[in-house]
Amino acid sequence: MLKTSLATKLQVMLRTNVLFKFVEDVTNNCIEDKSLIRHSMDTLNEIIKIGVLENPIISNIYIYYSDKSNKIIGKLVIEIDWERHEIHLSSNKNIEVDSDLSPAGQVSQILNKTLQYTRDVMKKLNVTRVEFQYGIDEKFKRKMENDEDSKKIYSSMPFGESNADLNKRTSEYNSTDFKISIRPEKMDEVKLTLTHNT
């Protein structure tokens, strides 16, 4: 009876769906106080939906943590390797997950601990503002040069921070105090890198 119960919880998810859930989980759980995020979580989730789930647009998401003086003191980067993702898809590499649990936590055993550490350390560093930017995949950029549909898709995406002030502050940030990188065991096309001051 126990075996039957466990079996009903397992489901096979398309790899792209798991990738989307992974990125969504990270961005939604990398900060404890959501009011510190300059744009709403709805905006960020819409960007991820269009640029990860529906189209291979986003190559990087940058999340910046600033203190009360507006100085960036931490950065979390999510990198997506779409070429590697396509290789997995061509090999029909779906992922079996427990439907009762978050897919993201199941593809990386240390993800939840890393996110908890991120929340704790940013609280300790007295972060007062969180901003984000995203980078566009080079292959998609080339596609937009001659494809009107791709241009329309990209133009429908909400934009992250792209102002001169943030660009200046990001260029000044170069923390070597702490750095950790994670590449999930079951999803090696995505990589997380966290850096912060101490």
PDB file of C-alpha atoms in Angstrom:
ATOM      1  CA  MET A   1       0.000   0.000   0.000  1.00  0.00           C
ATOM      2  CA  LEU A   2       2.873   2.361   0.856  1.00  0.00           C
ATOM      3  CA  LYS A   3       4.531   1.680  -2.502  1.00  0.00           C
ATOM      4  CA  THR A   4       1.346   2.583  -4.358  1.00  0.00           C
ATOM      5  CA  SER A   5       1.021   5.813  -2.408  1.00  0.00           C
ATOM      6  CA  LEU A   6       4.580   6.835  -3.187  1.00  0.00           C
ATOM      7  CA  ALA A   7       4.241   5.907  -6.848  1.00  0.00           C
ATOM      8  CA  THR A   8       1.268   8.216  -7.334  1.00  0.00           C
ATOM      9  CA  LYS A   9       3.364  11.183  -6.193  1.00  0.00           C
ATOM     10  CA  LEU A  10       5.987  10.738  -8.905  1.00  0.00           C
ATOM     11  CA  GLN A  11       5.557  12.501 -12.212  1.00  0.00           C
ATOM     12  CA  VAL A  12       7.742  13.114 -15.236  1.00  0.00           C
ATOM     13  CA  MET A  13       8.173  16.795 -16.025  1.00  0.00           C
ATOM     14  CA  LEU A  14       9.519  18.250 -19.229  1.00  0.00           C
ATOM     15  CA  ARG A  15      13.019  19.507 -18.556  1.00  0.00           C
ATOM     16  CA  THR A  16      12.151  23.064 -19.628  1.00  0.00           C
ATOM     17  CA  ASN A  17       9.328  23.165 -17.058  1.00  0.00           C
ATOM     18  CA  VAL A  18      11.721  22.065 -14.309  1.00  0.00           C
ATOM     19  CA  LEU A  19      14.262  24.675 -15.430  1.00  0.00           C
ATOM     20  CA  PHE A  20      11.549  27.349 -15.241  1.00  0.00           C
ATOM     21  CA  LYS A  21      10.487  26.185 -11.771  1.00  0.00           C
ATOM     22  CA  PHE A  22      14.104  26.167 -10.636  1.00  0.00           C
ATOM     23  CA  VAL A  23      14.732  29.761 -11.754  1.00  0.00           C
ATOM     24  CA  GLU A  24      11.375  30.875 -10.339  1.00  0.00           C
ATOM     25  CA  ASP A  25      12.116  29.218  -6.985  1.00  0.00           C
ATOM     26  CA  VAL A  26      15.533  30.858  -6.731  1.00  0.00           C
ATOM     27  CA  THR A  27      14.289  34.360  -7.564  1.00  0.00           C
ATOM     28  CA  ASN A  28      11.285  34.050  -5.255  1.00  0.00           C
ATOM     29  CA  ASN A  29      13.291  32.727  -2.313  1.00  0.00           C
ATOM     30  CA  CYS A  30      16.583  34.635  -2.451  1.00  0.00           C
ATOM     31  CA  ILE A  31      15.338  37.450  -0.210  1.00  0.00           C
ATOM     32  CA  GLU A  32      13.229  37.284   2.923  1.00  0.00           C
ATOM     33  CA  ASP A  33      11.640  40.730   2.775  1.00  0.00           C
ATOM     34  CA  LYS A  34       9.960  41.041  -0.627  1.00  0.00           C
ATOM     35  CA  SER A  35       9.223  44.729  -0.014  1.00  0.00           C
ATOM     36  CA  LEU A  36      12.935  45.445  -0.623  1.00  0.00           C
ATOM     37  CA  ILE A  37      12.594  44.456  -4.278  1.00  0.00           C
ATOM     38  CA  ARG A  38      12.292  47.583  -6.397  1.00  0.00           C
ATOM     39  CA  HIS A  39       9.962  45.950  -8.912  1.00  0.00           C
ATOM     40  CA  SER A  40       7.177  43.568  -7.969  1.00  0.00           C
ATOM     41  CA  MET A  41       7.657  39.801  -7.919  1.00  0.00           C
ATOM     42  CA  ASP A  42       4.898  39.649 -10.530  1.00  0.00           C
ATOM     43  CA  THR A  43       7.132  41.595 -12.943  1.00  0.00           C
ATOM     44  CA  LEU A  44      10.082  39.304 -12.298  1.00  0.00           C
ATOM     45  CA  ASN A  45       7.931  36.182 -12.639  1.00  0.00           C
ATOM     46  CA  GLU A  46       6.529  37.447 -15.941  1.00  0.00           C
ATOM     47  CA  ILE A  47      10.076  37.981 -17.245  1.00  0.00           C
ATOM     48  CA  ILE A  48      11.020  34.423 -16.253  1.00  0.00           C
ATOM     49  CA  LYS A  49       7.857  32.969 -17.781  1.00  0.00           C
ATOM     50  CA  ILE A  50       8.442  34.623 -21.173  1.00  0.00           C
ATOM     51  CA  GLY A  51      12.230  34.329 -21.178  1.00  0.00           C
ATOM     52  CA  VAL A  52      12.691  30.812 -19.779  1.00  0.00           C
ATOM     53  CA  LEU A  53       9.490  28.768 -19.968  1.00  0.00           C
ATOM     54  CA  GLU A  54       8.108  30.040 -23.282  1.00  0.00           C
ATOM     55  CA  ASN A  55      11.269  31.115 -25.121  1.00  0.00           C
ATOM     56  CA  PRO A  56      15.045  30.592 -24.715  1.00  0.00           C
ATOM     57  CA  ILE A  57      15.734  34.300 -24.227  1.00  0.00           C
ATOM     58  CA  ILE A  58      17.377  34.834 -20.841  1.00  0.00           C
ATOM     59  CA  SER A  59      20.996  33.790 -20.449  1.00  0.00           C
ATOM     60  CA  ASN A  60      21.562  35.444 -17.064  1.00  0.00           C
ATOM     61  CA  ILE A  61      19.553  36.953 -14.237  1.00  0.00           C
ATOM     62  CA  TYR A  62      21.486  39.299 -11.961  1.00  0.00           C
ATOM     63  CA  ILE A  63      20.093  40.065  -8.508  1.00  0.00           C
ATOM     64  CA  TYR A  64      21.836  42.923  -6.683  1.00  0.00           C
ATOM     65  CA  TYR A  65      21.660  43.587  -2.948  1.00  0.00           C
ATOM     66  CA  SER A  66      22.378  47.143  -1.733  1.00  0.00           C
ATOM     67  CA  ASP A  67      22.810  48.724   1.706  1.00  0.00           C
ATOM     68  CA  LYS A  68      21.347  51.991   3.013  1.00  0.00           C
ATOM     69  CA  SER A  69      24.069  54.015   1.259  1.00  0.00           C
ATOM     70  CA  ASN A  70      22.909  52.450  -2.034  1.00  0.00           C
ATOM     71  CA  LYS A  71      26.195  50.545  -2.360  1.00  0.00           C
ATOM     72  CA  ILE A  72      25.926  47.045  -3.802  1.00  0.00           C
ATOM     73  CA  ILE A  73      27.159  44.554  -1.211  1.00  0.00           C
ATOM     74  CA  GLY A  74      26.015  41.281  -2.743  1.00  0.00           C
ATOM     75  CA  LYS A  75      25.105  39.672  -6.053  1.00  0.00           C
ATOM     76  CA  LEU A  76      23.355  36.463  -7.052  1.00  0.00           C
ATOM     77  CA  VAL A  77      23.697  35.363 -10.685  1.00  0.00           C
ATOM     78  CA  ILE A  78      21.629  32.673 -12.403  1.00  0.00           C
ATOM     79  CA  GLU A  79      23.235  31.485 -15.651  1.00  0.00           C
ATOM     80  CA  ILE A  80      21.406  29.358 -18.242  1.00  0.00           C
ATOM     81  CA  ASP A  81      23.278  27.412 -20.917  1.00  0.00           C
ATOM     82  CA  TRP A  82      20.630  26.965 -23.621  1.00  0.00           C
ATOM     83  CA  GLU A  83      22.885  24.905 -25.893  1.00  0.00           C
ATOM     84  CA  ARG A  84      23.422  22.370 -23.129  1.00  0.00           C
ATOM     85  CA  HIS A  85      19.698  22.434 -22.393  1.00  0.00           C
ATOM     86  CA  GLU A  86      18.905  21.656 -26.041  1.00  0.00           C
ATOM     87  CA  ILE A  87      21.303  18.703 -25.969  1.00  0.00           C
ATOM     88  CA  HIS A  88      19.442  17.277 -22.983  1.00  0.00           C
ATOM     89  CA  LEU A  89      16.096  17.828 -24.696  1.00  0.00           C
ATOM     90  CA  SER A  90      17.278  16.107 -27.887  1.00  0.00           C
ATOM     91  CA  SER A  91      18.217  13.109 -25.741  1.00  0.00           C
ATOM     92  CA  ASN A  92      14.679  13.174 -24.306  1.00  0.00           C
ATOM     93  CA  LYS A  93      16.011  13.814 -20.827  1.00  0.00           C
ATOM     94  CA  ASN A  94      12.922  14.588 -18.818  1.00  0.00           C
ATOM     95  CA  ILE A  95      13.087  14.663 -15.031  1.00  0.00           C
ATOM     96  CA  GLU A  96      11.091  12.561 -12.597  1.00  0.00           C
ATOM     97  CA  VAL A  97       9.955  14.566  -9.594  1.00  0.00           C
ATOM     98  CA  ASP A  98       7.781  14.167  -6.535  1.00  0.00           C
ATOM     99  CA  SER A  99       4.656  16.209  -7.268  1.00  0.00           C
ATOM    100  CA  ASP A 100       4.288  17.102  -3.568  1.00  0.00           C
ATOM    101  CA  LEU A 101       7.673  18.845  -3.436  1.00  0.00           C
ATOM    102  CA  SER A 102       9.312  21.762  -5.203  1.00  0.00           C
ATOM    103  CA  PRO A 103      11.029  20.555  -8.414  1.00  0.00           C
ATOM    104  CA  ALA A 104      13.927  22.953  -7.824  1.00  0.00           C
ATOM    105  CA  GLY A 105      14.909  21.399  -4.506  1.00  0.00           C
ATOM    106  CA  GLN A 106      14.874  17.952  -6.075  1.00  0.00           C
ATOM    107  CA  VAL A 107      17.396  18.747  -8.808  1.00  0.00           C
ATOM    108  CA  SER A 108      19.849  20.254  -6.323  1.00  0.00           C
ATOM    109  CA  GLN A 109      20.303  18.880  -2.832  1.00  0.00           C
ATOM    110  CA  ILE A 110      22.030  22.011  -1.534  1.00  0.00           C
ATOM    111  CA  LEU A 111      19.762  24.600  -3.170  1.00  0.00           C
ATOM    112  CA  ASN A 112      17.526  25.162  -0.147  1.00  0.00           C
ATOM    113  CA  LYS A 113      20.527  25.554   2.172  1.00  0.00           C
ATOM    114  CA  THR A 114      22.124  28.015  -0.239  1.00  0.00           C
ATOM    115  CA  LEU A 115      18.959  30.102  -0.478  1.00  0.00           C
ATOM    116  CA  GLN A 116      18.581  30.080   3.303  1.00  0.00           C
ATOM    117  CA  TYR A 117      22.200  31.195   3.641  1.00  0.00           C
ATOM    118  CA  THR A 118      21.560  33.975   1.096  1.00  0.00           C
ATOM    119  CA  ARG A 119      18.520  35.222   3.002  1.00  0.00           C
ATOM    120  CA  ASP A 120      20.365  35.096   6.330  1.00  0.00           C
ATOM    121  CA  VAL A 121      23.537  36.841   5.163  1.00  0.00           C
ATOM    122  CA  MET A 122      21.656  39.607   3.324  1.00  0.00           C
ATOM    123  CA  LYS A 123      19.631  40.250   6.460  1.00  0.00           C
ATOM    124  CA  LYS A 124      22.845  40.353   8.510  1.00  0.00           C
ATOM    125  CA  LEU A 125      24.413  42.797   6.026  1.00  0.00           C
ATOM    126  CA  ASN A 126      21.368  45.075   6.421  1.00  0.00           C
ATOM    127  CA  VAL A 127      20.286  44.996   2.791  1.00  0.00           C
ATOM    128  CA  THR A 128      17.740  47.747   2.129  1.00  0.00           C
ATOM    129  CA  ARG A 129      17.197  47.330  -1.619  1.00  0.00           C
ATOM    130  CA  VAL A 130      17.121  44.520  -4.169  1.00  0.00           C
ATOM    131  CA  GLU A 131      17.313  45.132  -7.921  1.00  0.00           C
ATOM    132  CA  PHE A 132      17.616  42.866 -10.914  1.00  0.00           C
ATOM    133  CA  GLN A 133      18.778  42.826 -14.509  1.00  0.00           C
ATOM    134  CA  TYR A 134      18.801  40.106 -17.123  1.00  0.00           C
ATOM    135  CA  GLY A 135      21.019  39.260 -20.068  1.00  0.00           C
ATOM    136  CA  ILE A 136      19.842  38.038 -23.456  1.00  0.00           C
ATOM    137  CA  ASP A 137      21.088  34.805 -25.021  1.00  0.00           C
ATOM    138  CA  GLU A 138      23.428  35.474 -27.985  1.00  0.00           C
ATOM    139  CA  LYS A 139      21.625  32.988 -30.232  1.00  0.00           C
ATOM    140  CA  PHE A 140      18.308  34.735 -29.575  1.00  0.00           C
ATOM    141  CA  LYS A 141      19.919  38.119 -30.287  1.00  0.00           C
ATOM    142  CA  ARG A 142      21.037  36.862 -33.714  1.00  0.00           C
ATOM    143  CA  LYS A 143      17.591  35.430 -34.349  1.00  0.00           C
ATOM    144  CA  MET A 144      15.966  38.808 -33.670  1.00  0.00           C
ATOM    145  CA  GLU A 145      18.022  40.420 -36.431  1.00  0.00           C
ATOM    146  CA  ASN A 146      15.918  38.716 -39.123  1.00  0.00           C
ATOM    147  CA  ASP A 147      12.844  37.430 -37.304  1.00  0.00           C
ATOM    148  CA  GLU A 148       9.965  39.800 -36.574  1.00  0.00           C
ATOM    149  CA  ASP A 149       8.188  37.282 -34.311  1.00  0.00           C
ATOM    150  CA  SER A 150      11.250  37.065 -32.063  1.00  0.00           C
ATOM    151  CA  LYS A 151      11.405  40.854 -31.875  1.00  0.00           C
ATOM    152  CA  LYS A 152       7.743  40.984 -30.823  1.00  0.00           C
ATOM    153  CA  ILE A 153       8.301  38.340 -28.145  1.00  0.00           C
ATOM    154  CA  TYR A 154      11.269  40.239 -26.741  1.00  0.00           C
ATOM    155  CA  SER A 155       9.439  43.572 -26.818  1.00  0.00           C
ATOM    156  CA  SER A 156       6.600  42.006 -24.783  1.00  0.00           C
ATOM    157  CA  MET A 157       8.949  41.288 -21.862  1.00  0.00           C
ATOM    158  CA  PRO A 158       8.928  43.648 -18.883  1.00  0.00           C
ATOM    159  CA  PHE A 159      12.354  45.170 -18.399  1.00  0.00           C
ATOM    160  CA  GLY A 160      14.551  44.808 -15.353  1.00  0.00           C
ATOM    161  CA  GLU A 161      16.676  47.648 -14.049  1.00  0.00           C
ATOM    162  CA  SER A 162      18.679  49.235 -16.857  1.00  0.00           C
ATOM    163  CA  ASN A 163      19.317  52.761 -15.618  1.00  0.00           C
ATOM    164  CA  ALA A 164      22.679  54.527 -15.576  1.00  0.00           C
ATOM    165  CA  ASP A 165      22.772  54.684 -11.778  1.00  0.00           C
ATOM    166  CA  LEU A 166      22.491  50.908 -11.366  1.00  0.00           C
ATOM    167  CA  ASN A 167      24.969  50.299 -14.182  1.00  0.00           C
ATOM    168  CA  LYS A 168      27.480  52.573 -12.445  1.00  0.00           C
ATOM    169  CA  ARG A 169      26.994  50.841  -9.090  1.00  0.00           C
ATOM    170  CA  THR A 170      27.320  47.358 -10.606  1.00  0.00           C
ATOM    171  CA  SER A 171      30.581  48.356 -12.312  1.00  0.00           C
ATOM    172  CA  GLU A 172      31.946  49.424  -8.914  1.00  0.00           C
ATOM    173  CA  TYR A 173      31.003  46.143  -7.231  1.00  0.00           C
ATOM    174  CA  ASN A 174      33.838  43.624  -7.156  1.00  0.00           C
ATOM    175  CA  SER A 175      33.571  41.514  -4.019  1.00  0.00           C
ATOM    176  CA  THR A 176      36.202  38.866  -3.405  1.00  0.00           C
ATOM    177  CA  ASP A 177      35.201  38.401   0.249  1.00  0.00           C
ATOM    178  CA  PHE A 178      32.908  35.449  -0.375  1.00  0.00           C
ATOM    179  CA  LYS A 179      31.980  33.416  -3.442  1.00  0.00           C
ATOM    180  CA  ILE A 180      30.095  30.164  -3.957  1.00  0.00           C
ATOM    181  CA  SER A 181      28.928  28.536  -7.193  1.00  0.00           C
ATOM    182  CA  ILE A 182      26.398  25.739  -7.569  1.00  0.00           C
ATOM    183  CA  ARG A 183      25.605  23.607 -10.602  1.00  0.00           C
ATOM    184  CA  PRO A 184      22.639  21.333  -9.787  1.00  0.00           C
ATOM    185  CA  GLU A 185      23.345  17.618  -9.924  1.00  0.00           C
ATOM    186  CA  LYS A 186      20.332  16.841 -12.126  1.00  0.00           C
ATOM    187  CA  MET A 187      20.260  20.053 -14.168  1.00  0.00           C
ATOM    188  CA  ASP A 188      23.750  21.049 -15.232  1.00  0.00           C
ATOM    189  CA  GLU A 189      22.587  23.668 -17.747  1.00  0.00           C
ATOM    190  CA  VAL A 190      21.964  26.140 -14.936  1.00  0.00           C
ATOM    191  CA  LYS A 191      24.484  27.630 -12.527  1.00  0.00           C
ATOM    192  CA  LEU A 192      24.137  29.866  -9.478  1.00  0.00           C
ATOM    193  CA  THR A 193      26.917  32.144  -8.248  1.00  0.00           C
ATOM    194  CA  LEU A 194      26.628  34.135  -5.031  1.00  0.00           C
ATOM    195  CA  THR A 195      29.152  36.786  -3.993  1.00  0.00           C
ATOM    196  CA  HIS A 196      28.964  39.240  -1.104  1.00  0.00           C
ATOM    197  CA  ASN A 197      30.971  41.513   1.146  1.00  0.00           C
ATOM    198  CA  THR A 198      31.697  40.518   4.721  1.00  0.00           C
TER     199      THR A 198
END
